[in-house]
Amino acid sequence: MQTQTSNTLHNAIMEAGGKDRLPMLAPDKEVPISEGSSVTTTETYMKTYKNVSQDIHDQLNAEAEAVQIILTGIDNDIYSTVDACSNACEM
C-alpha cells in the first residue's frame, strides 16, 4: 500500500531523467555489474520486498514518507545551515 506522497515522490524521481540522461529509476533496467561488485538487481529486491510481512511493508512505507516530508521541508534553507557551521558536528 503506497501513500499519495510516496506515489508523488516515485513519479518525480521517474521524471528526473531527460533527453540527455536516463531516468534515475528505470523500471526494466539493471545496472551493469562491474568486476568485484556484489550482485544486486531490482528483480531480487522486488522479490524480497514482496515476501516480507505487512508490518515490514508498513514500516518501510512510513520511513519513505518520513524521508520525503523531511526532504521537501528542507528546501534551500539547508545551504545557509551548512554554510553557518564549520564542521559536521555543529549541524
mmCIF file with all atom_site columns, C-alpha atoms in Angstrom:
data_model
loop_
_atom_site.group_PDB
_atom_site.id
_atom_site.type_symbol
_atom_site.label_atom_id
_atom_site.label_alt_id
_atom_site.label_comp_id
_atom_site.label_asym_id
_atom_site.label_entity_id
_atom_site.label_seq_id
_atom_site.pdbx_PDB_ins_code
_atom_site.Cartn_x
_atom_site.Cartn_y
_atom_site.Cartn_z
_atom_site.occupancy
_atom_site.B_iso_or_equiv
_atom_site.pdbx_formal_charge
_atom_site.auth_seq_id
_atom_site.auth_comp_id
_atom_site.auth_asym_id
_atom_site.auth_atom_id
_atom_site.pdbx_PDB_model_num
ATOM 1  C CA . MET A 1 1  ? 0.000  0.000   0.000   1.00 0.00 ? 1  MET A CA 1
ATOM 2  C CA . GLN A 1 2  ? 1.558  3.256   -1.122  1.00 0.00 ? 2  GLN A CA 1
ATOM 3  C CA . THR A 1 3  ? 0.542  6.680   0.016   1.00 0.00 ? 3  THR A CA 1
ATOM 4  C CA . GLN A 1 4  ? -0.074 9.686   -2.197  1.00 0.00 ? 4  GLN A CA 1
ATOM 5  C CA . THR A 1 5  ? 3.244  11.161  -1.013  1.00 0.00 ? 5  THR A CA 1
ATOM 6  C CA . SER A 1 6  ? 5.238  8.067   -1.952  1.00 0.00 ? 6  SER A CA 1
ATOM 7  C CA . ASN A 1 7  ? 3.499  7.900   -5.350  1.00 0.00 ? 7  ASN A CA 1
ATOM 8  C CA . THR A 1 8  ? 4.282  11.561  -5.956  1.00 0.00 ? 8  THR A CA 1
ATOM 9  C CA . LEU A 1 9  ? 7.905  11.021  -4.939  1.00 0.00 ? 9  LEU A CA 1
ATOM 10 C CA . HIS A 1 10 ? 8.189  7.999   -7.225  1.00 0.00 ? 10 HIS A CA 1
ATOM 11 C CA . ASN A 1 11 ? 6.743  9.949   -10.163 1.00 0.00 ? 11 ASN A CA 1
ATOM 12 C CA . ALA A 1 12 ? 9.086  12.884  -9.538  1.00 0.00 ? 12 ALA A CA 1
ATOM 13 C CA . ILE A 1 13 ? 12.110 10.581  -9.483  1.00 0.00 ? 13 ILE A CA 1
ATOM 14 C CA . MET A 1 14 ? 10.997 8.825   -12.661 1.00 0.00 ? 14 MET A CA 1
ATOM 15 C CA . GLU A 1 15 ? 10.573 12.184  -14.413 1.00 0.00 ? 15 GLU A CA 1
ATOM 16 C CA . ALA A 1 16 ? 14.018 13.362  -13.289 1.00 0.00 ? 16 ALA A CA 1
ATOM 17 C CA . GLY A 1 17 ? 15.552 11.771  -16.359 1.00 0.00 ? 17 GLY A CA 1
ATOM 18 C CA . GLY A 1 18 ? 15.643 13.756  -19.525 1.00 0.00 ? 18 GLY A CA 1
ATOM 19 C CA . LYS A 1 19 ? 16.676 13.618  -23.140 1.00 0.00 ? 19 LYS A CA 1
ATOM 20 C CA . ASP A 1 20 ? 20.348 13.716  -22.161 1.00 0.00 ? 20 ASP A CA 1
ATOM 21 C CA . ARG A 1 21 ? 20.186 11.248  -19.275 1.00 0.00 ? 21 ARG A CA 1
ATOM 22 C CA . LEU A 1 22 ? 18.171 8.188   -18.346 1.00 0.00 ? 22 LEU A CA 1
ATOM 23 C CA . PRO A 1 23 ? 15.582 8.244   -15.571 1.00 0.00 ? 23 PRO A CA 1
ATOM 24 C CA . MET A 1 24 ? 17.031 7.612   -12.130 1.00 0.00 ? 24 MET A CA 1
ATOM 25 C CA . LEU A 1 25 ? 14.817 4.579   -11.620 1.00 0.00 ? 25 LEU A CA 1
ATOM 26 C CA . ALA A 1 26 ? 14.251 2.816   -14.905 1.00 0.00 ? 26 ALA A CA 1
ATOM 27 C CA . PRO A 1 27 ? 11.776 0.016   -14.088 1.00 0.00 ? 27 PRO A CA 1
ATOM 28 C CA . ASP A 1 28 ? 13.089 -2.597  -16.518 1.00 0.00 ? 28 ASP A CA 1
ATOM 29 C CA . LYS A 1 29 ? 16.751 -1.639  -16.481 1.00 0.00 ? 29 LYS A CA 1
ATOM 30 C CA . GLU A 1 30 ? 19.541 -3.205  -14.491 1.00 0.00 ? 30 GLU A CA 1
ATOM 31 C CA . VAL A 1 31 ? 22.832 -1.592  -13.612 1.00 0.00 ? 31 VAL A CA 1
ATOM 32 C CA . PRO A 1 32 ? 25.709 -3.363  -15.351 1.00 0.00 ? 32 PRO A CA 1
ATOM 33 C CA . ILE A 1 33 ? 27.719 -5.366  -12.852 1.00 0.00 ? 33 ILE A CA 1
ATOM 34 C CA . SER A 1 34 ? 31.361 -4.403  -12.656 1.00 0.00 ? 34 SER A CA 1
ATOM 35 C CA . GLU A 1 35 ? 34.023 -6.860  -11.640 1.00 0.00 ? 35 GLU A CA 1
ATOM 36 C CA . GLY A 1 36 ? 34.283 -7.239  -7.889  1.00 0.00 ? 36 GLY A CA 1
ATOM 37 C CA . SER A 1 37 ? 30.875 -5.731  -7.125  1.00 0.00 ? 37 SER A CA 1
ATOM 38 C CA . SER A 1 38 ? 28.121 -7.558  -5.299  1.00 0.00 ? 38 SER A CA 1
ATOM 39 C CA . VAL A 1 39 ? 25.215 -8.692  -7.435  1.00 0.00 ? 39 VAL A CA 1
ATOM 40 C CA . THR A 1 40 ? 22.031 -6.839  -6.595  1.00 0.00 ? 40 THR A CA 1
ATOM 41 C CA . THR A 1 41 ? 19.177 -6.322  -9.013  1.00 0.00 ? 41 THR A CA 1
ATOM 42 C CA . THR A 1 42 ? 15.805 -4.676  -8.958  1.00 0.00 ? 42 THR A CA 1
ATOM 43 C CA . GLU A 1 43 ? 14.238 -8.071  -9.531  1.00 0.00 ? 43 GLU A CA 1
ATOM 44 C CA . THR A 1 44 ? 15.892 -9.548  -6.445  1.00 0.00 ? 44 THR A CA 1
ATOM 45 C CA . TYR A 1 45 ? 14.841 -6.539  -4.383  1.00 0.00 ? 45 TYR A CA 1
ATOM 46 C CA . MET A 1 46 ? 11.237 -6.750  -5.548  1.00 0.00 ? 46 MET A CA 1
ATOM 47 C CA . LYS A 1 47 ? 11.045 -10.479 -4.806  1.00 0.00 ? 47 LYS A CA 1
ATOM 48 C CA . THR A 1 48 ? 12.378 -9.845  -1.319  1.00 0.00 ? 48 THR A CA 1
ATOM 49 C CA . TYR A 1 49 ? 10.029 -6.888  -0.765  1.00 0.00 ? 49 TYR A CA 1
ATOM 50 C CA . LYS A 1 50 ? 7.015  -8.924  -1.884  1.00 0.00 ? 50 LYS A CA 1
ATOM 51 C CA . ASN A 1 51 ? 7.882  -11.733 0.532   1.00 0.00 ? 51 ASN A CA 1
ATOM 52 C CA . VAL A 1 52 ? 8.116  -9.684  3.734   1.00 0.00 ? 52 VAL A CA 1
ATOM 53 C CA . SER A 1 53 ? 5.258  -9.292  6.178   1.00 0.00 ? 53 SER A CA 1
ATOM 54 C CA . GLN A 1 54 ? 2.703  -6.497  6.034   1.00 0.00 ? 54 GLN A CA 1
ATOM 55 C CA . ASP A 1 55 ? 4.226  -4.970  9.191   1.00 0.00 ? 55 ASP A CA 1
ATOM 56 C CA . ILE A 1 56 ? 7.558  -4.570  7.415   1.00 0.00 ? 56 ILE A CA 1
ATOM 57 C CA . HIS A 1 57 ? 5.816  -3.140  4.323   1.00 0.00 ? 57 HIS A CA 1
ATOM 58 C CA . ASP A 1 58 ? 4.065  -0.587  6.527   1.00 0.00 ? 58 ASP A CA 1
ATOM 59 C CA . GLN A 1 59 ? 7.307  0.337   8.291   1.00 0.00 ? 59 GLN A CA 1
ATOM 60 C CA . LEU A 1 60 ? 9.213  0.772   5.011   1.00 0.00 ? 60 LEU A CA 1
ATOM 61 C CA . ASN A 1 61 ? 6.432  2.891   3.543   1.00 0.00 ? 61 ASN A CA 1
ATOM 62 C CA . ALA A 1 62 ? 6.275  5.041   6.695   1.00 0.00 ? 62 ALA A CA 1
ATOM 63 C CA . GLU A 1 63 ? 10.045 5.559   6.625   1.00 0.00 ? 63 GLU A CA 1
ATOM 64 C CA . ALA A 1 64 ? 9.953  6.514   2.941   1.00 0.00 ? 64 ALA A CA 1
ATOM 65 C CA . GLU A 1 65 ? 7.178  9.001   3.605   1.00 0.00 ? 65 GLU A CA 1
ATOM 66 C CA . ALA A 1 66 ? 9.067  10.485  6.578   1.00 0.00 ? 66 ALA A CA 1
ATOM 67 C CA . VAL A 1 67 ? 12.166 10.968  4.424   1.00 0.00 ? 67 VAL A CA 1
ATOM 68 C CA . GLN A 1 68 ? 10.045 12.643  1.740   1.00 0.00 ? 68 GLN A CA 1
ATOM 69 C CA . ILE A 1 69 ? 8.497  15.013  4.286   1.00 0.00 ? 69 ILE A CA 1
ATOM 70 C CA . ILE A 1 70 ? 11.933 15.900  5.649   1.00 0.00 ? 70 ILE A CA 1
ATOM 71 C CA . LEU A 1 71 ? 13.415 16.441  2.189   1.00 0.00 ? 71 LEU A CA 1
ATOM 72 C CA . THR A 1 72 ? 10.565 18.618  0.957   1.00 0.00 ? 72 THR A CA 1
ATOM 73 C CA . GLY A 1 73 ? 10.711 20.657  4.162   1.00 0.00 ? 73 GLY A CA 1
ATOM 74 C CA . ILE A 1 74 ? 14.442 21.329  3.913   1.00 0.00 ? 74 ILE A CA 1
ATOM 75 C CA . ASP A 1 75 ? 14.214 23.447  0.748   1.00 0.00 ? 75 ASP A CA 1
ATOM 76 C CA . ASN A 1 76 ? 17.073 25.924  0.249   1.00 0.00 ? 76 ASN A CA 1
ATOM 77 C CA . ASP A 1 77 ? 17.488 26.659  3.968   1.00 0.00 ? 77 ASP A CA 1
ATOM 78 C CA . ILE A 1 78 ? 19.890 23.729  4.130   1.00 0.00 ? 78 ILE A CA 1
ATOM 79 C CA . TYR A 1 79 ? 22.551 25.766  2.335   1.00 0.00 ? 79 TYR A CA 1
ATOM 80 C CA . SER A 1 80 ? 22.534 28.540  4.928   1.00 0.00 ? 80 SER A CA 1
ATOM 81 C CA . THR A 1 81 ? 22.660 25.943  7.713   1.00 0.00 ? 81 THR A CA 1
ATOM 82 C CA . VAL A 1 82 ? 25.634 24.176  6.163   1.00 0.00 ? 82 VAL A CA 1
ATOM 83 C CA . ASP A 1 83 ? 27.431 27.465  5.448   1.00 0.00 ? 83 ASP A CA 1
ATOM 84 C CA . ALA A 1 84 ? 26.963 28.610  9.051   1.00 0.00 ? 84 ALA A CA 1
ATOM 85 C CA . CYS A 1 85 ? 28.643 25.504  10.517  1.00 0.00 ? 85 CYS A CA 1
ATOM 86 C CA . SER A 1 86 ? 32.384 24.979  10.456  1.00 0.00 ? 86 SER A CA 1
ATOM 87 C CA . ASN A 1 87 ? 32.087 21.187  10.800  1.00 0.00 ? 87 ASN A CA 1
ATOM 88 C CA . ALA A 1 88 ? 29.523 18.397  10.677  1.00 0.00 ? 88 ALA A CA 1
ATOM 89 C CA . CYS A 1 89 ? 29.263 18.128  14.471  1.00 0.00 ? 89 CYS A CA 1
ATOM 90 C CA . GLU A 1 90 ? 27.798 21.631  14.691  1.00 0.00 ? 90 GLU A CA 1
ATOM 91 C CA . MET A 1 91 ? 24.945 20.710  12.366  1.00 0.00 ? 91 MET A CA 1
#
